[in-house]
Amino acid sequence: SMAVAASGYKDPEEDKIRFLKIAVEAAERAIQQKPDATSYYWFAVNRALQLNTQGLFATIFGIGKVRQAAEKGVELDEKVNSGGPLRIQGMLAFRAPWFLGGNKQKALACLERATSLFPNFPENLLFLSQIQEKLQGSQAALATLQKGLQLPHCTDPELES
């Protein structure tokens, strides 16, 4: 599921759509076979990416299931993928309008938690800086991005993927 979603980023749009469909199906099967935090996390990531390719109405009707999967991932193990369930939960809360569950303060809390657990995970810092820029201003965001720039070169296979 993770590899298929990553492949979707590198291919033309129609291939991305096809890869994301396969990734969502794989994540759904993973939830059925082993309903753990990793399965719920990758379902939430892949389905959110898929909804981005399907337009506004699909997003309106599909975002609830993504949010539930992200919440279940946090509930089961917020530490999967270096705070992944917290990241997806936070970014959903950040990007969604209020009537679809958006809540910028919740987003900030999720990304601050992920960053406190995994301060050297670049995605946590990147996403936290995006939220900080909106809520706390550019100085807070730049300070967080500076921390990211000071991280050592990555050799962790999880980060490399």
Tab-separated table of N, CA and C in Angstrom:
chain	number	residue	atom	x	y	z
A	1	SER	N	0.832	-1.191	0.000
A	1	SER	CA	0.000	0.000	0.000
A	1	SER	C	0.873	1.250	0.000
A	2	MET	N	1.908	1.271	0.856
A	2	MET	CA	2.810	2.417	0.930
A	2	MET	C	3.557	2.578	-0.393
A	3	ALA	N	4.076	1.502	-0.946
A	3	ALA	CA	4.845	1.577	-2.184
A	3	ALA	C	3.972	1.999	-3.353
A	4	VAL	N	2.757	1.511	-3.394
A	4	VAL	CA	1.856	1.874	-4.485
A	4	VAL	C	1.537	3.361	-4.424
A	5	ALA	N	1.273	3.880	-3.239
A	5	ALA	CA	0.978	5.305	-3.107
A	5	ALA	C	2.178	6.139	-3.532
A	6	ALA	N	3.370	5.735	-3.145
A	6	ALA	CA	4.575	6.470	-3.522
A	6	ALA	C	4.778	6.431	-5.031
A	7	SER	N	4.488	5.304	-5.646
A	7	SER	CA	4.610	5.197	-7.096
A	7	SER	C	3.654	6.149	-7.798
A	8	GLY	N	2.501	6.343	-7.213
A	8	GLY	CA	1.504	7.229	-7.803
A	8	GLY	C	1.998	8.647	-7.955
A	9	TYR	N	2.906	9.072	-7.106
A	9	TYR	CA	3.425	10.433	-7.185
A	9	TYR	C	4.321	10.645	-8.397
A	10	LYS	N	4.942	9.600	-8.876
A	10	LYS	CA	5.961	9.741	-9.894
A	10	LYS	C	5.434	9.507	-11.305
A	11	ASP	N	4.188	9.153	-11.444
A	11	ASP	CA	3.636	8.790	-12.735
A	11	ASP	C	2.634	9.835	-13.215
A	12	PRO	N	2.326	9.817	-14.511
A	12	PRO	CA	1.301	10.731	-15.023
A	12	PRO	C	-0.019	10.556	-14.268
A	13	GLU	N	-0.877	11.541	-14.389
A	13	GLU	CA	-2.111	11.590	-13.590
A	13	GLU	C	-2.962	10.321	-13.702
A	14	GLU	N	-3.143	9.785	-14.898
A	14	GLU	CA	-3.993	8.589	-15.017
A	14	GLU	C	-3.369	7.387	-14.315
A	15	ASP	N	-2.038	7.288	-14.355
A	15	ASP	CA	-1.371	6.216	-13.617
A	15	ASP	C	-1.495	6.431	-12.119
A	16	LYS	N	-1.394	7.683	-11.698
A	16	LYS	CA	-1.556	8.010	-10.278
A	16	LYS	C	-2.925	7.558	-9.792
A	17	ILE	N	-3.953	7.837	-10.564
A	17	ILE	CA	-5.313	7.439	-10.191
A	17	ILE	C	-5.406	5.922	-10.082
A	18	ARG	N	-4.827	5.227	-11.046
A	18	ARG	CA	-4.861	3.754	-11.033
A	18	ARG	C	-4.079	3.198	-9.842
A	19	PHE	N	-2.895	3.738	-9.589
A	19	PHE	CA	-2.087	3.275	-8.459
A	19	PHE	C	-2.790	3.539	-7.127
A	20	LEU	N	-3.394	4.707	-6.985
A	20	LEU	CA	-4.077	5.020	-5.728
A	20	LEU	C	-5.280	4.108	-5.504
A	21	LYS	N	-5.973	3.745	-6.573
A	21	LYS	CA	-7.088	2.795	-6.439
A	21	LYS	C	-6.574	1.463	-5.888
A	22	ILE	N	-5.464	0.994	-6.426
A	22	ILE	CA	-4.863	-0.261	-5.954
A	22	ILE	C	-4.413	-0.097	-4.501
A	23	ALA	N	-3.815	1.046	-4.166
A	23	ALA	CA	-3.333	1.282	-2.800
A	23	ALA	C	-4.479	1.295	-1.803
A	24	VAL	N	-5.584	1.942	-2.150
A	24	VAL	CA	-6.743	1.983	-1.244
A	24	VAL	C	-7.295	0.582	-1.055
A	25	GLU	N	-7.414	-0.169	-2.129
A	25	GLU	CA	-7.913	-1.546	-2.026
A	25	GLU	C	-6.988	-2.399	-1.162
A	26	ALA	N	-5.691	-2.233	-1.330
A	26	ALA	CA	-4.729	-2.986	-0.522
A	26	ALA	C	-4.860	-2.613	0.954
A	27	ALA	N	-5.024	-1.340	1.235
A	27	ALA	CA	-5.183	-0.901	2.626
A	27	ALA	C	-6.484	-1.425	3.226
A	28	GLU	N	-7.545	-1.451	2.433
A	28	GLU	CA	-8.820	-2.014	2.926
A	28	GLU	C	-8.656	-3.492	3.271
A	29	ARG	N	-7.952	-4.228	2.411
A	29	ARG	CA	-7.694	-5.648	2.700
A	29	ARG	C	-6.838	-5.784	3.954
A	30	ALA	N	-5.853	-4.923	4.105
A	30	ALA	CA	-4.991	-4.968	5.291
A	30	ALA	C	-5.808	-4.745	6.556
A	31	ILE	N	-6.757	-3.821	6.525
A	31	ILE	CA	-7.612	-3.575	7.692
A	31	ILE	C	-8.435	-4.812	8.013
A	32	GLN	N	-8.931	-5.487	6.978
A	32	GLN	CA	-9.720	-6.704	7.206
A	32	GLN	C	-8.866	-7.822	7.793
A	33	GLN	N	-7.624	-7.951	7.311
A	33	GLN	CA	-6.765	-9.044	7.741
A	33	GLN	C	-6.038	-8.753	9.051
A	34	LYS	N	-5.652	-7.511	9.237
A	34	LYS	CA	-4.887	-7.140	10.433
A	34	LYS	C	-5.217	-5.686	10.780
A	35	PRO	N	-6.290	-5.485	11.519
A	35	PRO	CA	-6.753	-4.122	11.812
A	35	PRO	C	-5.882	-3.423	12.863
A	36	ASP	N	-4.672	-3.045	12.437
A	36	ASP	CA	-3.756	-2.362	13.346
A	36	ASP	C	-3.562	-0.908	12.900
A	37	ALA	N	-2.772	-0.182	13.648
A	37	ALA	CA	-2.564	1.243	13.363
A	37	ALA	C	-1.963	1.459	11.977
A	38	THR	N	-1.057	0.576	11.570
A	38	THR	CA	-0.423	0.718	10.262
A	38	THR	C	-1.447	0.603	9.143
A	39	SER	N	-2.344	-0.359	9.233
A	39	SER	CA	-3.374	-0.540	8.208
A	39	SER	C	-4.283	0.681	8.120
A	40	TYR	N	-4.735	1.165	9.275
A	40	TYR	CA	-5.617	2.337	9.276
A	40	TYR	C	-4.890	3.579	8.773
A	41	TYR	N	-3.636	3.732	9.164
A	41	TYR	CA	-2.847	4.878	8.720
A	41	TYR	C	-2.722	4.898	7.201
A	42	TRP	N	-2.316	3.773	6.620
A	42	TRP	CA	-2.119	3.758	5.169
A	42	TRP	C	-3.433	3.861	4.412
A	43	PHE	N	-4.515	3.345	4.979
A	43	PHE	CA	-5.812	3.583	4.338
A	43	PHE	C	-6.104	5.078	4.318
A	44	ALA	N	-5.932	5.755	5.450
A	44	ALA	CA	-6.230	7.190	5.532
A	44	ALA	C	-5.374	7.980	4.545
A	45	VAL	N	-4.085	7.680	4.476
A	45	VAL	CA	-3.194	8.394	3.558
A	45	VAL	C	-3.616	8.167	2.111
A	46	ASN	N	-3.761	6.900	1.740
A	46	ASN	CA	-4.075	6.573	0.348
A	46	ASN	C	-5.450	7.072	-0.073
A	47	ARG	N	-6.427	6.939	0.805
A	47	ARG	CA	-7.781	7.397	0.455
A	47	ARG	C	-7.824	8.924	0.362
A	48	ALA	N	-7.112	9.622	1.232
A	48	ALA	CA	-7.059	11.085	1.148
A	48	ALA	C	-6.413	11.513	-0.174
A	49	LEU	N	-5.327	10.863	-0.554
A	49	LEU	CA	-4.689	11.171	-1.840
A	49	LEU	C	-5.625	10.866	-3.006
A	50	GLN	N	-6.342	9.753	-2.893
A	50	GLN	CA	-7.288	9.384	-3.943
A	50	GLN	C	-8.411	10.414	-4.049
A	51	LEU	N	-8.932	10.854	-2.922
A	51	LEU	CA	-9.994	11.860	-2.945
A	51	LEU	C	-9.522	13.150	-3.608
A	52	ASN	N	-8.253	13.490	-3.440
A	52	ASN	CA	-7.710	14.688	-4.089
A	52	ASN	C	-7.792	14.603	-5.605
A	53	THR	N	-7.810	13.397	-6.152
A	53	THR	CA	-7.901	13.230	-7.610
A	53	THR	C	-9.346	13.146	-8.083
A	54	GLN	N	-10.298	13.036	-7.163
A	54	GLN	CA	-11.684	12.777	-7.542
A	54	GLN	C	-12.610	13.982	-7.438
A	55	GLY	N	-12.117	15.088	-6.931
A	55	GLY	CA	-12.926	16.293	-6.916
A	55	GLY	C	-13.664	16.541	-5.611
A	56	LEU	N	-14.358	17.669	-5.599
A	56	LEU	CA	-14.995	18.177	-4.393
A	56	LEU	C	-16.080	17.259	-3.843
A	57	PHE	N	-16.974	16.783	-4.691
A	57	PHE	CA	-18.079	15.965	-4.185
A	57	PHE	C	-17.594	14.643	-3.598
A	58	ALA	N	-16.633	14.019	-4.253
A	58	ALA	CA	-16.066	12.786	-3.699
A	58	ALA	C	-15.424	13.064	-2.349
A	59	THR	N	-14.741	14.191	-2.245
A	59	THR	CA	-14.097	14.554	-0.988
A	59	THR	C	-15.130	14.770	0.110
A	60	ILE	N	-16.183	15.507	-0.202
A	60	ILE	CA	-17.231	15.776	0.790
A	60	ILE	C	-17.815	14.477	1.329
A	61	PHE	N	-18.083	13.535	0.438
A	61	PHE	CA	-18.714	12.285	0.863
A	61	PHE	C	-17.726	11.234	1.351
A	62	GLY	N	-16.437	11.392	1.071
A	62	GLY	CA	-15.461	10.382	1.463
A	62	GLY	C	-14.567	10.743	2.631
A	63	ILE	N	-14.534	12.006	2.995
A	63	ILE	CA	-13.577	12.454	4.005
A	63	ILE	C	-13.869	11.881	5.393
A	64	GLY	N	-15.135	11.623	5.686
A	64	GLY	CA	-15.492	11.081	7.003
A	64	GLY	C	-14.814	9.750	7.279
A	65	LYS	N	-14.794	8.884	6.282
A	65	LYS	CA	-14.159	7.572	6.450
A	65	LYS	C	-12.648	7.714	6.622
A	66	VAL	N	-12.066	8.685	5.928
A	66	VAL	CA	-10.630	8.946	6.073
A	66	VAL	C	-10.341	9.428	7.487
A	67	ARG	N	-11.145	10.363	7.969
A	67	ARG	CA	-10.957	10.903	9.320
A	67	ARG	C	-11.110	9.794	10.366
A	68	GLN	N	-12.093	8.910	10.195
A	68	GLN	CA	-12.286	7.802	11.134
A	68	GLN	C	-11.075	6.873	11.144
A	69	ALA	N	-10.528	6.596	9.969
A	69	ALA	CA	-9.349	5.729	9.894
A	69	ALA	C	-8.150	6.386	10.576
A	70	ALA	N	-7.980	7.686	10.362
A	70	ALA	CA	-6.877	8.397	11.010
A	70	ALA	C	-7.040	8.367	12.532
A	71	GLU	N	-8.247	8.599	13.001
A	71	GLU	CA	-8.509	8.562	14.449
A	71	GLU	C	-8.254	7.175	15.018
A	72	LYS	N	-8.656	6.150	14.285
A	72	LYS	CA	-8.419	4.774	14.745
A	72	LYS	C	-6.923	4.475	14.791
A	73	GLY	N	-6.180	4.972	13.799
A	73	GLY	CA	-4.728	4.791	13.809
A	73	GLY	C	-4.084	5.433	15.021
A	74	VAL	N	-4.520	6.651	15.365
A	74	VAL	CA	-3.993	7.340	16.552
A	74	VAL	C	-4.353	6.551	17.804
A	75	GLU	N	-5.586	6.097	17.867
A	75	GLU	CA	-6.054	5.344	19.040
A	75	GLU	C	-5.239	4.065	19.252
A	76	LEU	N	-4.929	3.360	18.158
A	76	LEU	CA	-4.222	2.081	18.265
A	76	LEU	C	-2.723	2.253	18.521
A	77	ASP	N	-2.105	3.215	17.816
A	77	ASP	CA	-0.667	3.443	18.009
A	77	ASP	C	-0.252	4.697	17.249
A	78	GLU	N	-0.180	5.803	17.956
A	78	GLU	CA	0.156	7.079	17.324
A	78	GLU	C	1.599	7.135	16.834
A	79	LYS	N	2.410	6.160	17.203
A	79	LYS	CA	3.839	6.183	16.866
A	79	LYS	C	4.175	5.504	15.537
A	80	VAL	N	3.211	4.850	14.913
A	80	VAL	CA	3.452	4.191	13.628
A	80	VAL	C	3.976	5.223	12.629
A	81	ASN	N	4.926	4.819	11.819
A	81	ASN	CA	5.493	5.677	10.776
A	81	ASN	C	5.907	7.035	11.345
A	82	SER	N	6.583	7.008	12.467
A	82	SER	CA	7.110	8.219	13.110
A	82	SER	C	6.038	9.283	13.342
A	83	GLY	N	4.916	8.836	13.891
A	83	GLY	CA	3.812	9.760	14.176
A	83	GLY	C	2.845	9.914	13.015
A	84	GLY	N	2.866	8.988	12.096
A	84	GLY	CA	2.028	9.060	10.893
A	84	GLY	C	0.549	9.276	11.157
A	85	PRO	N	-0.061	8.496	12.057
A	85	PRO	CA	-1.488	8.728	12.318
A	85	PRO	C	-1.767	10.153	12.828
A	86	LEU	N	-0.877	10.689	13.632
A	86	LEU	CA	-1.039	12.074	14.093
A	86	LEU	C	-0.883	13.053	12.932
A	87	ARG	N	0.068	12.763	12.030
A	87	ARG	CA	0.282	13.639	10.871
A	87	ARG	C	-0.943	13.695	9.985
A	88	ILE	N	-1.496	12.527	9.640
A	88	ILE	CA	-2.651	12.525	8.737
A	88	ILE	C	-3.862	13.149	9.434
A	89	GLN	N	-4.044	12.850	10.708
A	89	GLN	CA	-5.148	13.457	11.455
A	89	GLN	C	-4.986	14.979	11.489
A	90	GLY	N	-3.779	15.433	11.733
A	90	GLY	CA	-3.522	16.861	11.781
A	90	GLY	C	-3.715	17.542	10.434
A	91	MET	N	-3.213	16.937	9.376
A	91	MET	CA	-3.341	17.566	8.067
A	91	MET	C	-4.779	17.541	7.565
A	92	LEU	N	-5.542	16.523	7.926
A	92	LEU	CA	-6.972	16.536	7.594
A	92	LEU	C	-7.663	17.696	8.300
A	93	ALA	N	-7.367	17.866	9.575
A	93	ALA	CA	-7.965	18.957	10.345
A	93	ALA	C	-7.513	20.315	9.809
A	94	PHE	N	-6.304	20.388	9.302
A	94	PHE	CA	-5.761	21.646	8.779
A	94	PHE	C	-6.369	22.019	7.433
A	95	ARG	N	-6.481	21.053	6.546
A	95	ARG	CA	-6.896	21.342	5.165
A	95	ARG	C	-8.405	21.339	4.957
A	96	ALA	N	-9.135	20.635	5.794
A	96	ALA	CA	-10.588	20.556	5.609
A	96	ALA	C	-11.258	21.839	6.084
A	97	PRO	N	-12.319	22.248	5.393
A	97	PRO	CA	-13.097	23.378	5.913
A	97	PRO	C	-13.819	22.957	7.195
A	98	TRP	N	-14.223	23.922	7.974
A	98	TRP	CA	-14.838	23.633	9.278
A	98	TRP	C	-16.037	22.698	9.153
A	99	PHE	N	-16.838	22.825	8.087
A	99	PHE	CA	-18.037	21.991	7.962
A	99	PHE	C	-17.718	20.546	7.594
A	100	LEU	N	-16.452	20.265	7.271
A	100	LEU	CA	-16.017	18.885	7.034
A	100	LEU	C	-15.066	18.410	8.138
A	101	GLY	N	-15.092	19.104	9.263
A	101	GLY	CA	-14.283	18.684	10.404
A	101	GLY	C	-12.964	19.412	10.537
A	102	GLY	N	-12.757	20.436	9.745
A	102	GLY	CA	-11.521	21.196	9.844
A	102	GLY	C	-11.428	21.936	11.170
A	103	ASN	N	-10.225	21.951	11.721
A	103	ASN	CA	-10.010	22.610	13.010
A	103	ASN	C	-8.507	22.873	13.112
A	104	LYS	N	-8.126	24.098	12.861
A	104	LYS	CA	-6.702	24.443	12.804
A	104	LYS	C	-6.002	24.243	14.147
A	105	GLN	N	-6.699	24.489	15.256
A	105	GLN	CA	-6.079	24.278	16.574
A	105	GLN	C	-5.819	22.790	16.821
A	106	LYS	N	-6.766	21.941	16.423
A	106	LYS	CA	-6.559	20.491	16.541
A	106	LYS	C	-5.387	20.057	15.657
A	107	ALA	N	-5.312	20.632	14.472
A	107	ALA	CA	-4.213	20.315	13.563
A	107	ALA	C	-2.870	20.642	14.211
A	108	LEU	N	-2.797	21.817	14.818
A	108	LEU	CA	-1.566	22.231	15.494
A	108	LEU	C	-1.218	21.263	16.623
A	109	ALA	N	-2.216	20.891	17.419
A	109	ALA	CA	-1.973	19.965	18.531
A	109	ALA	C	-1.459	18.612	18.028
A	110	CYS	N	-2.042	18.101	16.947
A	110	CYS	CA	-1.603	16.811	16.393
A	110	CYS	C	-0.160	16.872	15.912
A	111	LEU	N	0.184	17.928	15.192
A	111	LEU	CA	1.541	18.020	14.658
A	111	LEU	C	2.558	18.355	15.740
A	112	GLU	N	2.158	19.102	16.747
A	112	GLU	CA	3.068	19.329	17.881
A	112	GLU	C	3.335	18.021	18.607
A	113	ARG	N	2.312	17.189	18.746
A	113	ARG	CA	2.481	15.887	19.409
A	113	ARG	C	3.408	14.990	18.575
A	114	ALA	N	3.150	14.911	17.272
A	114	ALA	CA	3.992	14.086	16.398
A	114	ALA	C	5.448	14.549	16.462
A	115	THR	N	5.639	15.865	16.452
A	115	THR	CA	6.992	16.419	16.491
A	115	THR	C	7.651	16.197	17.845
A	116	SER	N	6.871	16.215	18.916
A	116	SER	CA	7.461	15.947	20.237
A	116	SER	C	7.892	14.487	20.352
A	117	LEU	N	7.146	13.591	19.732
A	117	LEU	CA	7.506	12.167	19.755
A	117	LEU	C	8.672	11.861	18.819
A	118	PHE	N	8.692	12.523	17.655
A	118	PHE	CA	9.701	12.255	16.627
A	118	PHE	C	10.229	13.583	16.091
A	119	PRO	N	11.065	14.261	16.886
A	119	PRO	CA	11.537	15.595	16.495
A	119	PRO	C	12.474	15.604	15.289
A	120	ASN	N	13.013	14.458	14.940
A	120	ASN	CA	13.941	14.392	13.807
A	120	ASN	C	13.311	13.813	12.550
A	121	PHE	N	11.993	13.709	12.533
A	121	PHE	CA	11.306	13.202	11.339
A	121	PHE	C	10.900	14.401	10.486
A	122	PRO	N	11.498	14.550	9.307
A	122	PRO	CA	11.310	15.765	8.508
A	122	PRO	C	9.856	16.105	8.178
A	123	GLU	N	9.030	15.103	7.875
A	123	GLU	CA	7.636	15.395	7.532
A	123	GLU	C	6.895	16.031	8.698
A	124	ASN	N	7.205	15.610	9.917
A	124	ASN	CA	6.558	16.227	11.080
A	124	ASN	C	6.879	17.721	11.128
A	125	LEU	N	8.133	18.055	10.914
A	125	LEU	CA	8.550	19.457	10.945
A	125	LEU	C	7.958	20.246	9.783
A	126	LEU	N	7.941	19.654	8.614
A	126	LEU	CA	7.391	20.335	7.441
A	126	LEU	C	5.911	20.647	7.633
A	127	PHE	N	5.140	19.652	8.027
A	127	PHE	CA	3.697	19.868	8.194
A	127	PHE	C	3.412	20.803	9.366
A	128	LEU	N	4.188	20.674	10.450
A	128	LEU	CA	4.017	21.588	11.572
A	128	LEU	C	4.264	23.024	11.120
A	129	SER	N	5.283	23.240	10.306
A	129	SER	CA	5.584	24.604	9.853
A	129	SER	C	4.449	25.185	9.010
A	130	GLN	N	3.782	24.357	8.223
A	130	GLN	CA	2.654	24.837	7.418
A	130	GLN	C	1.527	25.351	8.316
A	131	ILE	N	1.259	24.608	9.368
A	131	ILE	CA	0.198	25.002	10.299
A	131	ILE	C	0.632	26.229	11.097
A	132	GLN	N	1.877	26.230	11.540
A	132	GLN	CA	2.381	27.379	12.302
A	132	GLN	C	2.293	28.656	11.480
A	133	GLU	N	2.592	28.587	10.203
A	133	GLU	CA	2.555	29.775	9.360
A	133	GLU	C	1.160	30.408	9.379
A	134	LYS	N	0.138	29.584	9.351
A	134	LYS	CA	-1.239	30.095	9.367
A	134	LYS	C	-1.667	30.580	10.741
A	135	LEU	N	-1.257	29.882	11.792
A	135	LEU	CA	-1.749	30.196	13.139
A	135	LEU	C	-0.817	31.078	13.965
A	136	GLN	N	0.473	30.941	13.741
A	136	GLN	CA	1.439	31.627	14.606
A	136	GLN	C	2.334	32.606	13.855
A	137	GLY	N	2.260	32.586	12.546
A	137	GLY	CA	3.057	33.506	11.751
A	137	GLY	C	4.306	32.880	11.160
A	138	SER	N	4.912	33.637	10.273
A	138	SER	CA	6.039	33.106	9.513
A	138	SER	C	7.281	32.869	10.369
A	139	GLN	N	7.472	33.624	11.441
A	139	GLN	CA	8.662	33.429	12.268
A	139	GLN	C	8.667	32.046	12.921
A	140	ALA	N	7.532	31.628	13.451
A	140	ALA	CA	7.436	30.292	14.060
A	140	ALA	C	7.660	29.210	13.006
A	141	ALA	N	7.071	29.395	11.841
A	141	ALA	CA	7.225	28.419	10.767
A	141	ALA	C	8.681	28.332	10.314
A	142	LEU	N	9.315	29.470	10.152
A	142	LEU	CA	10.723	29.484	9.725
A	142	LEU	C	11.634	28.829	10.761
A	143	ALA	N	11.353	29.047	12.038
A	143	ALA	CA	12.152	28.411	13.092
A	143	ALA	C	12.043	26.890	13.010
A	144	THR	N	10.848	26.404	12.754
A	144	THR	CA	10.646	24.958	12.627
A	144	THR	C	11.347	24.428	11.387
A	145	LEU	N	11.250	25.146	10.279
A	145	LEU	CA	11.932	24.722	9.058
A	145	LEU	C	13.448	24.720	9.235
A	146	GLN	N	13.966	25.670	10.005
A	146	GLN	CA	15.408	25.684	10.292
A	146	GLN	C	15.825	24.416	11.023
A	147	LYS	N	14.994	23.958	11.960
A	147	LYS	CA	15.295	22.697	12.655
A	147	LYS	C	15.393	21.556	11.644
A	148	GLY	N	14.482	21.550	10.693
A	148	GLY	CA	14.500	20.517	9.664
A	148	GLY	C	15.756	20.561	8.815
A	149	LEU	N	16.195	21.761	8.489
A	149	LEU	CA	17.406	21.903	7.678
A	149	LEU	C	18.660	21.461	8.423
A	150	GLN	N	18.612	21.490	9.742
A	150	GLN	CA	19.765	21.091	10.549
A	150	GLN	C	19.827	19.587	10.806
A	151	LEU	N	18.815	18.853	10.373
A	151	LEU	CA	18.828	17.400	10.576
A	151	LEU	C	19.941	16.765	9.754
A	152	PRO	N	20.513	15.686	10.276
A	152	PRO	CA	21.550	14.984	9.504
A	152	PRO	C	20.944	14.350	8.250
A	153	HIS	N	21.812	14.069	7.285
A	153	HIS	CA	21.352	13.400	6.061
A	153	HIS	C	20.701	12.072	6.424
A	154	CYS	N	19.621	11.775	5.778
A	154	CYS	CA	18.811	10.588	6.082
A	154	CYS	C	19.419	9.325	5.484
A	155	THR	N	19.524	8.279	6.301
A	155	THR	CA	19.902	6.962	5.809
A	155	THR	C	18.903	5.906	6.274
A	156	ASP	N	17.845	6.338	6.954
A	156	ASP	CA	16.808	5.443	7.444
A	156	ASP	C	15.922	5.013	6.267
A	157	PRO	N	15.770	3.708	6.013
A	157	PRO	CA	14.947	3.255	4.879
A	157	PRO	C	13.508	3.766	4.947
A	158	GLU	N	12.938	3.916	6.146
A	158	GLU	CA	11.574	4.423	6.260
A	158	GLU	C	11.501	5.858	5.744
A	159	LEU	N	12.502	6.653	6.090
A	159	LEU	CA	12.527	8.028	5.637
A	159	LEU	C	12.842	8.114	4.154
A	160	GLU	N	13.685	7.230	3.671
A	160	GLU	CA	14.059	7.239	2.259
A	160	GLU	C	12.878	6.888	1.369
A	161	SER	N	11.935	6.098	1.876
A	161	SER	CA	10.787	5.714	1.061
A	161	SER	C	9.885	6.886	0.925
